Coordinates of C-alpha atoms in Angstrom, one line a residue:
M19 CA -36.6 8.6 37.9
Q20 CA -37.7 10.9 35.0
T21 CA -40.6 11.4 32.7
I22 CA -41.8 13.9 30.2
D23 CA -43.4 16.5 32.6
I24 CA -46.1 17.7 30.2
V25 CA -48.0 20.8 31.2
G26 CA -51.4 21.7 29.9
Y27 CA -55.0 22.2 31.1
I28 CA -58.6 21.9 30.0
S29 CA -59.6 25.4 28.9
R30 CA -63.3 24.8 27.9
I31 CA -66.0 22.2 28.4
A32 CA -69.2 22.4 26.3
F33 CA -72.2 20.5 27.7
Q34 CA -74.9 19.3 25.4
S35 CA -77.4 21.4 27.4
G36 CA -75.7 24.5 26.2
L37 CA -73.6 25.3 29.2
E38 CA -70.0 26.3 28.4
L39 CA -67.5 26.2 31.2
T40 CA -64.1 27.9 31.1
M41 CA -61.3 26.6 33.3
R42 CA -57.8 27.6 34.4
Q43 CA -54.8 25.7 35.5
G44 CA -55.3 24.4 39.1
D45 CA -59.1 24.6 38.9
I46 CA -61.3 22.0 40.5
L47 CA -64.5 20.9 38.8
V48 CA -67.1 19.0 40.9
V49 CA -69.9 17.4 39.0
V50 CA -73.0 16.7 41.2
G51 CA -76.6 15.8 40.7
P52 CA -79.2 13.2 41.5
N53 CA -78.8 9.5 40.6
N54 CA -78.6 8.7 36.9
A55 CA -78.2 12.4 35.9
G56 CA -75.0 11.6 34.0
K57 CA -72.2 12.5 36.4
S58 CA -69.9 9.5 35.6
R59 CA -70.8 9.7 31.9
S60 CA -69.8 13.4 31.8
L61 CA -66.3 12.5 33.0
Q62 CA -66.1 9.8 30.4
N63 CA -67.3 12.2 27.7
I64 CA -64.7 14.8 28.7
S65 CA -61.9 12.2 28.5
S66 CA -63.1 10.9 25.1
S67 CA -63.3 14.4 23.7
L68 CA -59.7 15.1 24.7
R69 CA -58.5 11.8 23.3
S70 CA -60.3 11.7 20.0
R71 CA -62.8 14.6 19.9
E72 CA -65.6 12.1 20.3
V73 CA -69.0 13.9 20.9
G74 CA -70.6 12.6 24.1
V75 CA -74.2 12.3 25.4
V76 CA -73.6 14.7 28.3
V77 CA -70.6 16.7 27.1
K78 CA -70.2 17.8 23.5
E79 CA -66.5 18.7 23.6
A80 CA -63.6 19.8 25.7
D81 CA -60.5 21.8 24.7
F82 CA -57.0 21.3 26.0
V83 CA -54.4 24.0 26.0
R84 CA -50.8 22.7 25.5
V85 CA -48.6 24.8 27.8
T86 CA -45.3 23.0 27.2
P87 CA -43.9 24.2 23.8
V88 CA -43.9 21.7 21.1
D89 CA -40.2 22.2 20.6
T90 CA -39.6 21.3 24.2
V91 CA -41.6 18.1 23.8
A92 CA -39.6 17.3 20.6
A93 CA -36.3 17.7 22.4
W94 CA -37.5 15.3 25.1
M95 CA -38.5 12.7 22.6
D96 CA -35.6 13.0 20.3
P97 CA -33.2 10.7 22.3
F98 CA -35.8 7.9 22.1
R99 CA -36.5 8.2 18.4
A100 CA -35.5 5.2 16.3
T101 CA -34.3 5.4 12.7
N102 CA -37.8 4.7 11.5
G103 CA -39.1 7.8 13.3
L104 CA -40.9 5.8 16.0
V105 CA -40.5 7.1 19.6
S106 CA -40.6 4.3 22.2
L107 CA -41.3 5.4 25.8
G108 CA -42.0 2.7 28.3
N109 CA -44.9 0.6 27.1
S110 CA -46.0 2.9 24.3
A111 CA -44.7 4.2 21.0
F112 CA -45.4 7.4 19.0
P113 CA -44.7 8.4 15.4
F114 CA -42.5 11.5 15.8
H115 CA -43.8 13.1 12.6
M116 CA -47.3 13.4 14.2
L117 CA -46.1 15.5 17.1
K118 CA -47.4 18.8 15.8
T119 CA -50.7 17.3 14.9
Y120 CA -51.4 16.2 18.4
W121 CA -49.5 18.8 20.4
G122 CA -50.0 22.0 18.4
D123 CA -53.7 23.0 18.6
S124 CA -55.9 23.3 21.7
Q125 CA -58.9 22.1 19.7
A126 CA -57.1 19.1 18.2
Q127 CA -57.4 15.6 19.7
L128 CA -54.6 14.5 22.0
G129 CA -54.5 11.0 20.7
D130 CA -53.7 8.0 22.9
F131 CA -50.1 8.8 23.5
F132 CA -50.5 12.4 24.8
H133 CA -53.9 11.6 26.4
G134 CA -52.1 8.9 28.5
R135 CA -49.5 11.5 29.6
S136 CA -51.9 14.3 30.3
V137 CA -55.0 12.7 31.9
S138 CA -55.0 10.4 34.9
E139 CA -58.4 8.5 35.0
L140 CA -59.3 6.9 38.3
T141 CA -62.5 4.9 38.0
T142 CA -63.8 2.9 40.9
R143 CA -62.9 -0.4 39.2
A144 CA -59.4 0.8 38.2
R145 CA -58.7 1.9 41.8
L146 CA -59.3 -1.5 43.2
A147 CA -57.0 -3.2 40.7
D148 CA -54.4 -0.5 41.3
C149 CA -53.4 -2.0 44.6
D150 CA -52.2 -5.4 43.3
P151 CA -48.5 -5.9 43.4
V152 CA -46.8 -4.1 40.4
P153 CA -43.8 -5.3 38.4
N154 CA -40.4 -4.0 39.2
Y155 CA -38.9 -1.3 37.0
E156 CA -35.7 -0.7 35.1
R157 CA -33.8 2.1 36.8
R158 CA -31.9 2.8 33.6
D159 CA -35.1 3.3 31.7
P160 CA -36.5 6.7 32.7
F161 CA -40.0 5.8 31.5
S162 CA -40.3 2.3 32.9
A163 CA -41.8 3.4 36.3
H164 CA -45.5 4.2 35.6
H165 CA -47.2 3.1 38.8
P166 CA -47.2 5.1 42.1
F167 CA -45.8 2.1 44.1
Q168 CA -42.8 2.0 41.7
H169 CA -42.2 5.7 42.5
F170 CA -42.7 5.0 46.3
H171 CA -40.2 2.2 46.0
H172 CA -37.6 4.5 44.5
D173 CA -38.3 7.6 46.7
D174 CA -38.3 6.8 50.5
Q175 CA -39.5 10.3 51.4
L176 CA -42.4 10.2 49.0
E177 CA -43.4 6.8 50.5
L178 CA -43.3 8.1 54.1
K179 CA -45.4 11.1 53.1
A180 CA -48.0 8.8 51.6
S181 CA -47.9 6.6 54.7
K182 CA -48.4 9.6 57.0
L183 CA -51.5 10.6 55.1
F184 CA -52.8 7.0 54.9
R185 CA -52.4 6.7 58.7
R186 CA -54.6 9.8 59.2
A187 CA -57.5 7.8 57.6
F188 CA -56.9 4.3 58.8
K189 CA -54.5 4.5 61.8
Q190 CA -52.1 2.2 60.0
D191 CA -49.0 2.7 57.9
L192 CA -48.8 2.1 54.1
V193 CA -45.6 0.3 53.5
I194 CA -44.1 -0.5 50.1
H195 CA -41.8 -3.5 50.0
P196 CA -38.3 -2.1 49.6
G197 CA -36.6 -5.2 48.2
N198 CA -35.7 -6.0 44.6
S199 CA -38.0 -8.9 43.9
Q200 CA -39.9 -9.4 40.7
N201 CA -43.0 -7.6 42.0
I202 CA -43.5 -4.7 44.4
P203 CA -46.3 -5.4 46.9
A204 CA -47.8 -3.0 49.4
Y205 CA -48.6 -3.7 53.0
V206 CA -50.6 -2.1 55.8
G207 CA -49.9 -2.1 59.6
K208 CA -47.3 -0.7 61.9
R209 CA -44.1 0.1 60.0
P210 CA -41.1 -1.9 61.5
K211 CA -38.0 0.0 62.3
P212 CA -34.6 -1.4 61.2
E213 CA -32.7 -2.7 64.2
H214 CA -29.0 -2.3 64.8
G215 CA -27.0 -3.6 61.9
E216 CA -30.1 -3.8 59.6
D217 CA -30.9 -1.6 56.6
R218 CA -34.1 -1.5 54.5
R219 CA -33.1 -4.4 52.4
S220 CA -31.8 -6.7 55.1
A221 CA -33.4 -10.1 55.0
T222 CA -34.5 -9.9 58.6
Y223 CA -36.1 -6.5 58.1
L224 CA -37.9 -7.7 54.9
D225 CA -39.2 -10.7 56.9
R226 CA -40.9 -8.3 59.4
I227 CA -42.4 -6.3 56.5
E228 CA -43.7 -9.4 54.9
A229 CA -45.4 -10.4 58.1
L230 CA -47.7 -7.3 57.7
D231 CA -51.1 -7.6 56.0
R232 CA -51.0 -7.2 52.2
L233 CA -52.9 -4.2 50.8
E234 CA -54.6 -6.2 48.0
D235 CA -56.3 -8.3 50.7
Q236 CA -57.8 -5.4 52.5
G237 CA -61.3 -3.9 52.1
D238 CA -62.4 -1.8 49.1
G239 CA -62.3 1.4 51.0
M240 CA -58.6 1.1 52.0
R241 CA -57.6 0.0 48.5
S242 CA -59.5 2.8 46.8
F243 CA -58.0 5.4 49.2
A244 CA -54.5 4.1 48.6
S245 CA -54.9 4.2 44.8
I246 CA -56.1 7.8 44.7
L247 CA -53.5 8.8 47.3
G248 CA -50.7 7.2 45.2
R249 CA -51.8 8.8 41.9
V250 CA -52.2 12.2 43.4
L251 CA -48.8 12.1 45.1
A252 CA -46.6 10.3 42.6
E253 CA -48.0 11.3 39.2
R254 CA -47.4 14.6 37.3
R255 CA -50.1 14.3 34.7
P256 CA -51.8 17.8 34.6
V257 CA -55.4 16.6 34.7
I258 CA -56.8 14.1 37.3
V259 CA -60.2 12.7 36.7
I260 CA -61.8 10.8 39.6
D261 CA -65.2 9.1 39.6
E262 CA -66.9 8.9 43.0
P263 CA -63.8 9.3 45.2
E264 CA -66.1 8.6 48.2
A265 CA -66.8 5.1 47.1
F266 CA -66.3 2.5 49.8
L267 CA -65.3 5.1 52.4
H268 CA -66.8 6.3 55.6
P269 CA -67.8 10.0 55.6
P270 CA -64.7 11.3 57.6
Q271 CA -62.4 9.4 55.3
A272 CA -64.1 10.8 52.2
R273 CA -63.8 14.3 53.6
L274 CA -60.1 13.8 54.4
L275 CA -59.4 12.4 51.0
A276 CA -61.0 15.4 49.3
E277 CA -58.7 17.7 51.4
I278 CA -55.7 15.7 50.4
I279 CA -56.6 15.8 46.7
G280 CA -57.0 19.5 46.8
S281 CA -53.8 20.2 48.7
E282 CA -51.5 17.7 47.0
A283 CA -52.6 18.6 43.5
A284 CA -52.6 22.3 43.8
D285 CA -51.0 22.9 40.4
R286 CA -53.1 20.4 38.5
Q287 CA -56.7 20.4 37.4
I288 CA -59.1 18.0 39.2
L289 CA -62.3 16.8 37.7
L290 CA -64.5 14.6 39.9
A291 CA -68.0 13.3 40.0
T292 CA -69.5 12.7 43.4
H293 CA -72.6 11.8 45.4
S294 CA -71.1 13.0 48.6
S295 CA -71.4 16.3 50.4
D296 CA -68.5 15.2 52.5
V297 CA -66.2 15.3 49.4
L298 CA -67.6 18.7 48.5
Q299 CA -67.2 20.0 52.0
G300 CA -63.6 18.6 52.2
L301 CA -62.7 20.6 49.1
L302 CA -64.6 23.7 50.1
A303 CA -62.9 23.8 53.5
K304 CA -59.5 24.8 52.1
H305 CA -59.9 25.3 48.3
A306 CA -63.2 27.2 47.8
E307 CA -61.5 29.7 45.5
R308 CA -60.6 26.9 43.0
I309 CA -63.9 25.2 42.9
S310 CA -66.7 25.3 40.3
V311 CA -69.7 23.0 40.6
V312 CA -71.8 21.8 37.7
R313 CA -75.1 20.3 38.7
L314 CA -76.6 17.9 36.2
T315 CA -80.3 17.4 36.2
R316 CA -82.7 15.1 34.4
T317 CA -86.0 16.1 32.9
R318 CA -88.6 14.6 30.7
N319 CA -87.0 16.5 27.8
G320 CA -83.5 15.3 28.6
G321 CA -80.7 16.4 30.9
G322 CA -79.6 19.8 31.9
A323 CA -76.4 21.3 33.4
V324 CA -76.1 24.5 35.5
L325 CA -73.0 26.1 36.8
L326 CA -72.6 27.1 40.4
A327 CA -69.9 29.8 40.2
Q328 CA -66.9 30.0 42.5
K329 CA -67.9 33.3 44.1
K330 CA -71.4 32.1 44.9
L331 CA -70.0 28.9 46.5
Q332 CA -67.6 30.9 48.6
D333 CA -70.4 33.2 49.9
L334 CA -72.6 30.3 50.8
W335 CA -69.8 28.4 52.5
K336 CA -69.4 31.3 55.0
D337 CA -72.8 30.6 56.5
P338 CA -72.5 28.2 59.5
I339 CA -75.9 26.7 59.0
L340 CA -74.9 25.6 55.5
R341 CA -71.4 24.4 56.6
F342 CA -72.6 22.3 59.5
S343 CA -75.9 21.0 58.4
N344 CA -77.1 18.6 55.7
V345 CA -78.5 21.3 53.5
M346 CA -75.7 20.8 50.9
D347 CA -76.9 17.2 50.5
G348 CA -79.7 18.7 48.4
L349 CA -77.3 19.0 45.5
F350 CA -77.5 15.2 45.1
H351 CA -81.3 15.0 44.9
D352 CA -84.0 16.1 42.5
A353 CA -85.5 18.5 44.9
V354 CA -85.5 19.6 48.6
I355 CA -88.2 20.1 51.2
V356 CA -87.3 22.5 54.0
T357 CA -89.3 22.5 57.2
E358 CA -88.9 24.4 60.5
A359 CA -87.7 21.5 62.6
D360 CA -86.4 17.9 62.3
A361 CA -89.6 16.4 63.6
D362 CA -91.5 18.0 60.7
C363 CA -89.0 16.5 58.3
R364 CA -89.5 13.0 59.7
F365 CA -93.3 13.3 59.5
Y366 CA -93.7 14.6 56.0
E367 CA -91.0 12.2 54.7
S368 CA -92.7 9.2 56.3
L369 CA -96.1 10.3 55.0
A370 CA -94.9 10.8 51.4
A371 CA -93.2 7.4 51.4
A372 CA -96.2 5.6 52.8
S373 CA -99.0 7.3 50.8
T374 CA -97.4 7.8 47.3
K375 CA -96.4 5.2 44.8
P376 CA -92.6 4.9 44.7
E377 CA -92.4 5.5 41.0
M378 CA -94.3 8.8 41.6
I379 CA -92.0 10.2 44.2
P380 CA -89.0 12.2 42.9
D381 CA -85.7 11.9 44.7
I382 CA -86.4 14.4 47.5
H383 CA -84.0 15.5 50.3
Y384 CA -85.6 16.6 53.5
T385 CA -83.9 19.2 55.7
Y386 CA -84.8 21.8 58.3
S387 CA -83.8 25.3 59.2
S388 CA -84.2 25.3 63.0
G389 CA -86.8 28.0 63.1
K390 CA -88.8 30.3 60.8
D391 CA -86.2 33.0 60.8
R392 CA -83.7 30.7 59.0
L393 CA -86.1 29.3 56.4
A394 CA -85.3 32.2 53.9
V395 CA -81.5 31.6 54.4
V396 CA -81.8 27.9 53.5
V397 CA -84.2 28.5 50.6
T398 CA -81.9 31.2 49.2
A399 CA -78.9 28.9 49.4
L400 CA -80.6 26.0 47.7
R401 CA -82.0 28.2 44.9
A402 CA -78.5 29.6 44.4
L403 CA -77.3 26.0 44.0
K404 CA -80.1 25.6 41.3
V405 CA -81.9 23.0 43.4
P406 CA -85.8 23.0 43.3
V407 CA -87.0 23.7 46.8
V408 CA -90.3 23.6 48.7
T409 CA -90.9 25.2 52.1
V410 CA -93.4 23.5 54.5
A411 CA -94.4 25.6 57.5
D412 CA -96.9 26.0 60.3
F413 CA -99.8 28.4 60.0
D414 CA -98.2 31.0 62.3
L415 CA -95.7 31.7 59.5
L416 CA -98.3 34.2 58.4
N417 CA -97.9 36.2 61.7
D418 CA -94.8 38.2 60.9
E419 CA -94.5 40.2 57.7
R420 CA -90.7 40.5 57.7
T421 CA -90.2 36.7 58.0
L422 CA -92.9 35.8 55.5
S423 CA -91.9 38.4 52.9
R424 CA -88.2 37.2 53.1
I425 CA -89.3 33.6 52.4
V426 CA -91.6 34.7 49.6
E427 CA -88.7 36.6 48.0
A428 CA -86.3 33.7 48.6
H429 CA -88.7 31.6 46.5
G430 CA -88.6 34.1 43.7
G431 CA -92.1 35.6 44.6
V432 CA -93.0 39.2 44.7
W433 CA -94.2 40.2 48.1
A434 CA -96.2 43.2 46.8
K435 CA -98.5 40.8 45.0
L436 CA -99.4 38.9 48.2
E437 CA -99.3 41.8 50.7
L438 CA -103.0 42.8 50.5
D439 CA -104.2 39.2 51.0
W440 CA -101.8 38.8 53.9
K441 CA -103.0 42.0 55.6
E442 CA -106.6 40.9 55.4
V443 CA -105.8 37.5 56.9
K444 CA -103.7 39.1 59.7
A445 CA -106.5 41.5 60.6
A446 CA -109.1 38.8 60.6
V447 CA -107.0 36.6 62.9
E448 CA -106.3 39.4 65.4
K449 CA -109.8 40.6 65.4
T450 CA -111.9 37.5 65.4
A451 CA -109.8 34.6 66.7
N452 CA -110.7 33.3 70.1
F453 CA -107.9 34.0 72.6
V454 CA -107.3 35.1 76.1
G455 CA -107.4 38.9 76.5
A456 CA -105.1 40.9 78.7
D457 CA -107.5 41.2 81.7
Q458 CA -108.3 37.5 81.7
F459 CA -104.6 36.7 81.3
K460 CA -103.6 38.7 84.4
T461 CA -106.4 37.1 86.4
E462 CA -105.5 33.6 85.5
M463 CA -101.8 34.2 85.9
A464 CA -102.4 35.6 89.4
R465 CA -104.5 32.6 90.3
L466 CA -101.8 30.2 89.1
T467 CA -98.9 32.0 90.8
K468 CA -100.7 31.8 94.2
T469 CA -100.5 28.1 94.1
I470 CA -96.7 28.2 94.0
K471 CA -95.1 27.5 97.3
P472 CA -92.3 29.9 98.3
G473 CA -88.7 28.6 98.4
G474 CA -89.3 25.4 96.4
A475 CA -89.4 24.4 92.7
V476 CA -92.5 25.1 90.6
D477 CA -94.3 21.8 90.0
K478 CA -94.7 20.5 86.4
A479 CA -98.5 20.7 86.4
T480 CA -98.4 24.4 87.3
L481 CA -95.7 25.1 84.7
S482 CA -97.8 23.3 82.1
K483 CA -100.9 25.4 82.9
I484 CA -98.8 28.6 82.6
K485 CA -97.5 27.6 79.2
V486 CA -101.0 26.8 78.0
L487 CA -102.2 30.2 79.3
A488 CA -99.3 32.0 77.6
R489 CA -100.0 30.2 74.3
N490 CA -103.7 31.1 74.4
A491 CA -102.9 34.8 75.1
S492 CA -101.7 35.2 71.5
P493 CA -104.2 35.0 68.7
W494 CA -101.6 33.5 66.5
D495 CA -100.7 30.8 69.0
H496 CA -104.4 30.0 69.1
V497 CA -104.7 29.9 65.3
K498 CA -101.7 27.7 65.1
Q499 CA -103.6 25.0 66.9
S500 CA -106.5 24.9 64.4
G501 CA -105.4 26.8 61.2
L502 CA -108.2 27.7 58.8
A503 CA -110.8 26.2 61.1
S504 CA -110.2 28.9 63.7
L505 CA -111.2 31.7 61.3
P506 CA -114.8 32.7 60.9
N507 CA -116.7 31.7 57.7
G508 CA -116.9 34.3 55.0
P509 CA -114.3 36.8 53.8
A510 CA -111.6 35.9 56.4
T511 CA -111.5 32.3 55.4
L512 CA -111.7 33.1 51.7
A513 CA -108.8 35.5 52.0
A514 CA -106.8 32.9 53.9
K515 CA -107.4 30.2 51.3
T516 CA -106.5 32.6 48.5
L517 CA -103.3 33.5 50.2
L518 CA -102.4 29.9 50.9
D519 CA -103.0 29.0 47.2
R520 CA -100.8 31.8 46.0
L521 CA -98.0 30.7 48.4
K522 CA -98.3 27.2 47.1
A523 CA -97.8 28.4 43.6
I524 CA -94.3 29.6 44.4
G525 CA -93.4 26.6 46.6
I526 CA -94.5 27.6 50.1
F527 CA -96.9 25.1 51.7
V528 CA -98.6 26.3 55.0
A529 CA -100.3 23.5 57.0
P530 CA -104.0 24.3 56.7
V531 CA -104.7 22.6 60.1
G532 CA -102.3 25.0 61.9
E533 CA -99.3 22.6 62.5
M534 CA -98.5 19.0 61.7
E535 CA -100.0 17.8 65.0
G536 CA -103.3 19.1 63.8
F537 CA -103.5 16.4 61.2
C538 CA -104.0 13.8 63.9
R539 CA -105.5 15.1 67.2
T540 CA -106.1 11.7 68.7
V541 CA -102.4 11.4 69.3
G542 CA -101.0 13.4 72.2
G543 CA -97.7 15.1 72.6
H544 CA -95.8 17.5 70.4
G545 CA -92.8 17.4 68.1
P546 CA -90.7 14.3 68.2
R547 CA -93.0 12.5 70.7
W548 CA -96.0 13.1 68.5
V549 CA -94.2 12.0 65.4
A550 CA -93.0 8.8 67.1
E551 CA -96.6 7.9 68.0
V552 CA -98.3 8.9 64.8
T553 CA -95.9 7.0 62.6
K554 CA -97.0 3.8 64.3
K555 CA -100.3 4.3 62.5
D556 CA -101.1 3.1 59.0
L557 CA -100.1 6.3 57.3
A558 CA -101.3 5.1 53.9
A559 CA -104.9 4.3 55.0
D560 CA -105.8 5.7 58.5
P561 CA -108.9 7.9 57.9
E562 CA -107.8 10.5 60.4
L563 CA -104.7 11.2 58.2
A564 CA -106.7 11.7 55.0
A565 CA -106.1 15.5 55.1
A566 CA -102.4 14.9 55.8
R567 CA -102.1 12.6 52.7
A568 CA -103.9 15.2 50.6
F569 CA -101.5 17.9 51.7
S570 CA -98.5 15.7 51.1
S571 CA -99.8 14.8 47.6
E572 CA -100.0 18.5 46.7
I573 CA -96.4 19.0 47.7
V574 CA -95.2 16.0 45.6
A575 CA -97.3 17.1 42.6
H576 CA -95.8 20.6 42.8
I577 CA -92.3 19.2 42.8
R578 CA -93.0 16.8 39.9
K579 CA -94.4 19.7 37.9
R580 CA -91.3 21.8 38.6
L581 CA -89.0 18.9 37.5
N582 CA -90.9 18.4 34.3

């Protein structure tokens, strides 16, 4: 089996937003962004620019460097040139005198013939149709085999390689009918082994293969996976364009497919548009040095495109909290809200959904940092990925200068501009807040420990009282329960409100009631238990939650303003 093994690559992509991306052979471009940002359209625009220099809505133009010398291509074509100068290869024809026009200049159009031999386009619709039985091929015609199943039919080892990878995803073999019938169908199931006296084309062996399930009758996920797998393994076109490779697949299969794409097409360029962090993680796991990410955005004034460079992606990928959390999902949304804990995420997300008109809510991803110390890490990562981000935290975030200043700087703020207000609030809290002093703490602790019987376990009631005492021994733990209300009227409250407003301006929202549980004190419990109970209420109308709704509205308004 032979074909013209054309070598080339996309060297430049110019987006309508002004972004210009340079690429090398073997690079992987991942296009991400929220819904309707133009991800699929960008791939279509790139392909159309290569074919005919058509200017697209998202992408203005793309250049293609021809690596294979034009004389080499001419030598390949010459045996198939008719007396009229027309070159017939497989199902297509090409006028030989136009060779230098289409294969001589990186800024010239490829035309249909060379585009078809340089770019493999795998749309979701094409992938599903790709698994229908394909016609047999003429072995004496080196260009008659154009489908992966035809190549698998010819090359047993290539088929077995595809089957092994397919089995990793679906626990079944991918089997190509080895006979010489008019069509070549594909099957899934346990591959039969030839028995004594049989070979791969024995009638009895073919009967056992034909008893397997036909691939074209399987689900969309299996067919889509098989199509991409086949194109990646069997084709040699230097550019592979895949729209939504994760379509119809479960997350582990999407991640596996991304790993396969990167590994098996190491010498080719891959352009893909995806909604899936699993696809992105599958590529980053082994091919981070090859990947660039372009994030498309949508604004009132049109779309935008920002480049997330390879080095930045590699640095971010080294952080375990980013590798093993859902933080990267923020790439596929308009904006991200980061909280300290998962329960906070669930409350603020439920509140926004219930109290804001759907058309007024941007596409927001909610995630958490597992503590205040990690907030700055997550915010820094998201801002590096060019994702608008808001932090929502409890009032005691104001306690520690190092933690707060890092978060302020992660949001692009200048700590020196906030430091004086913060010092005034901190001094006020630690001077005037009501809390248990050292002497009282020692007395109360001694009283509680006397009730503990020696040799046994400490009862829950006593443990609970000790926890409450410890919490009240810190002025910040006390303030966390009430927020602004715990401060005295006058300068202290004024300074705190000024500080909170300045933090809001850069995207840091501190709960004015201390913590989320302070928005509804008639519900007991803390964290997940409190959220489970409070979300049973009418979040959109319950009078006690009016302050919570106002706080949520401020957050949404801030995000909408950022996006516009």
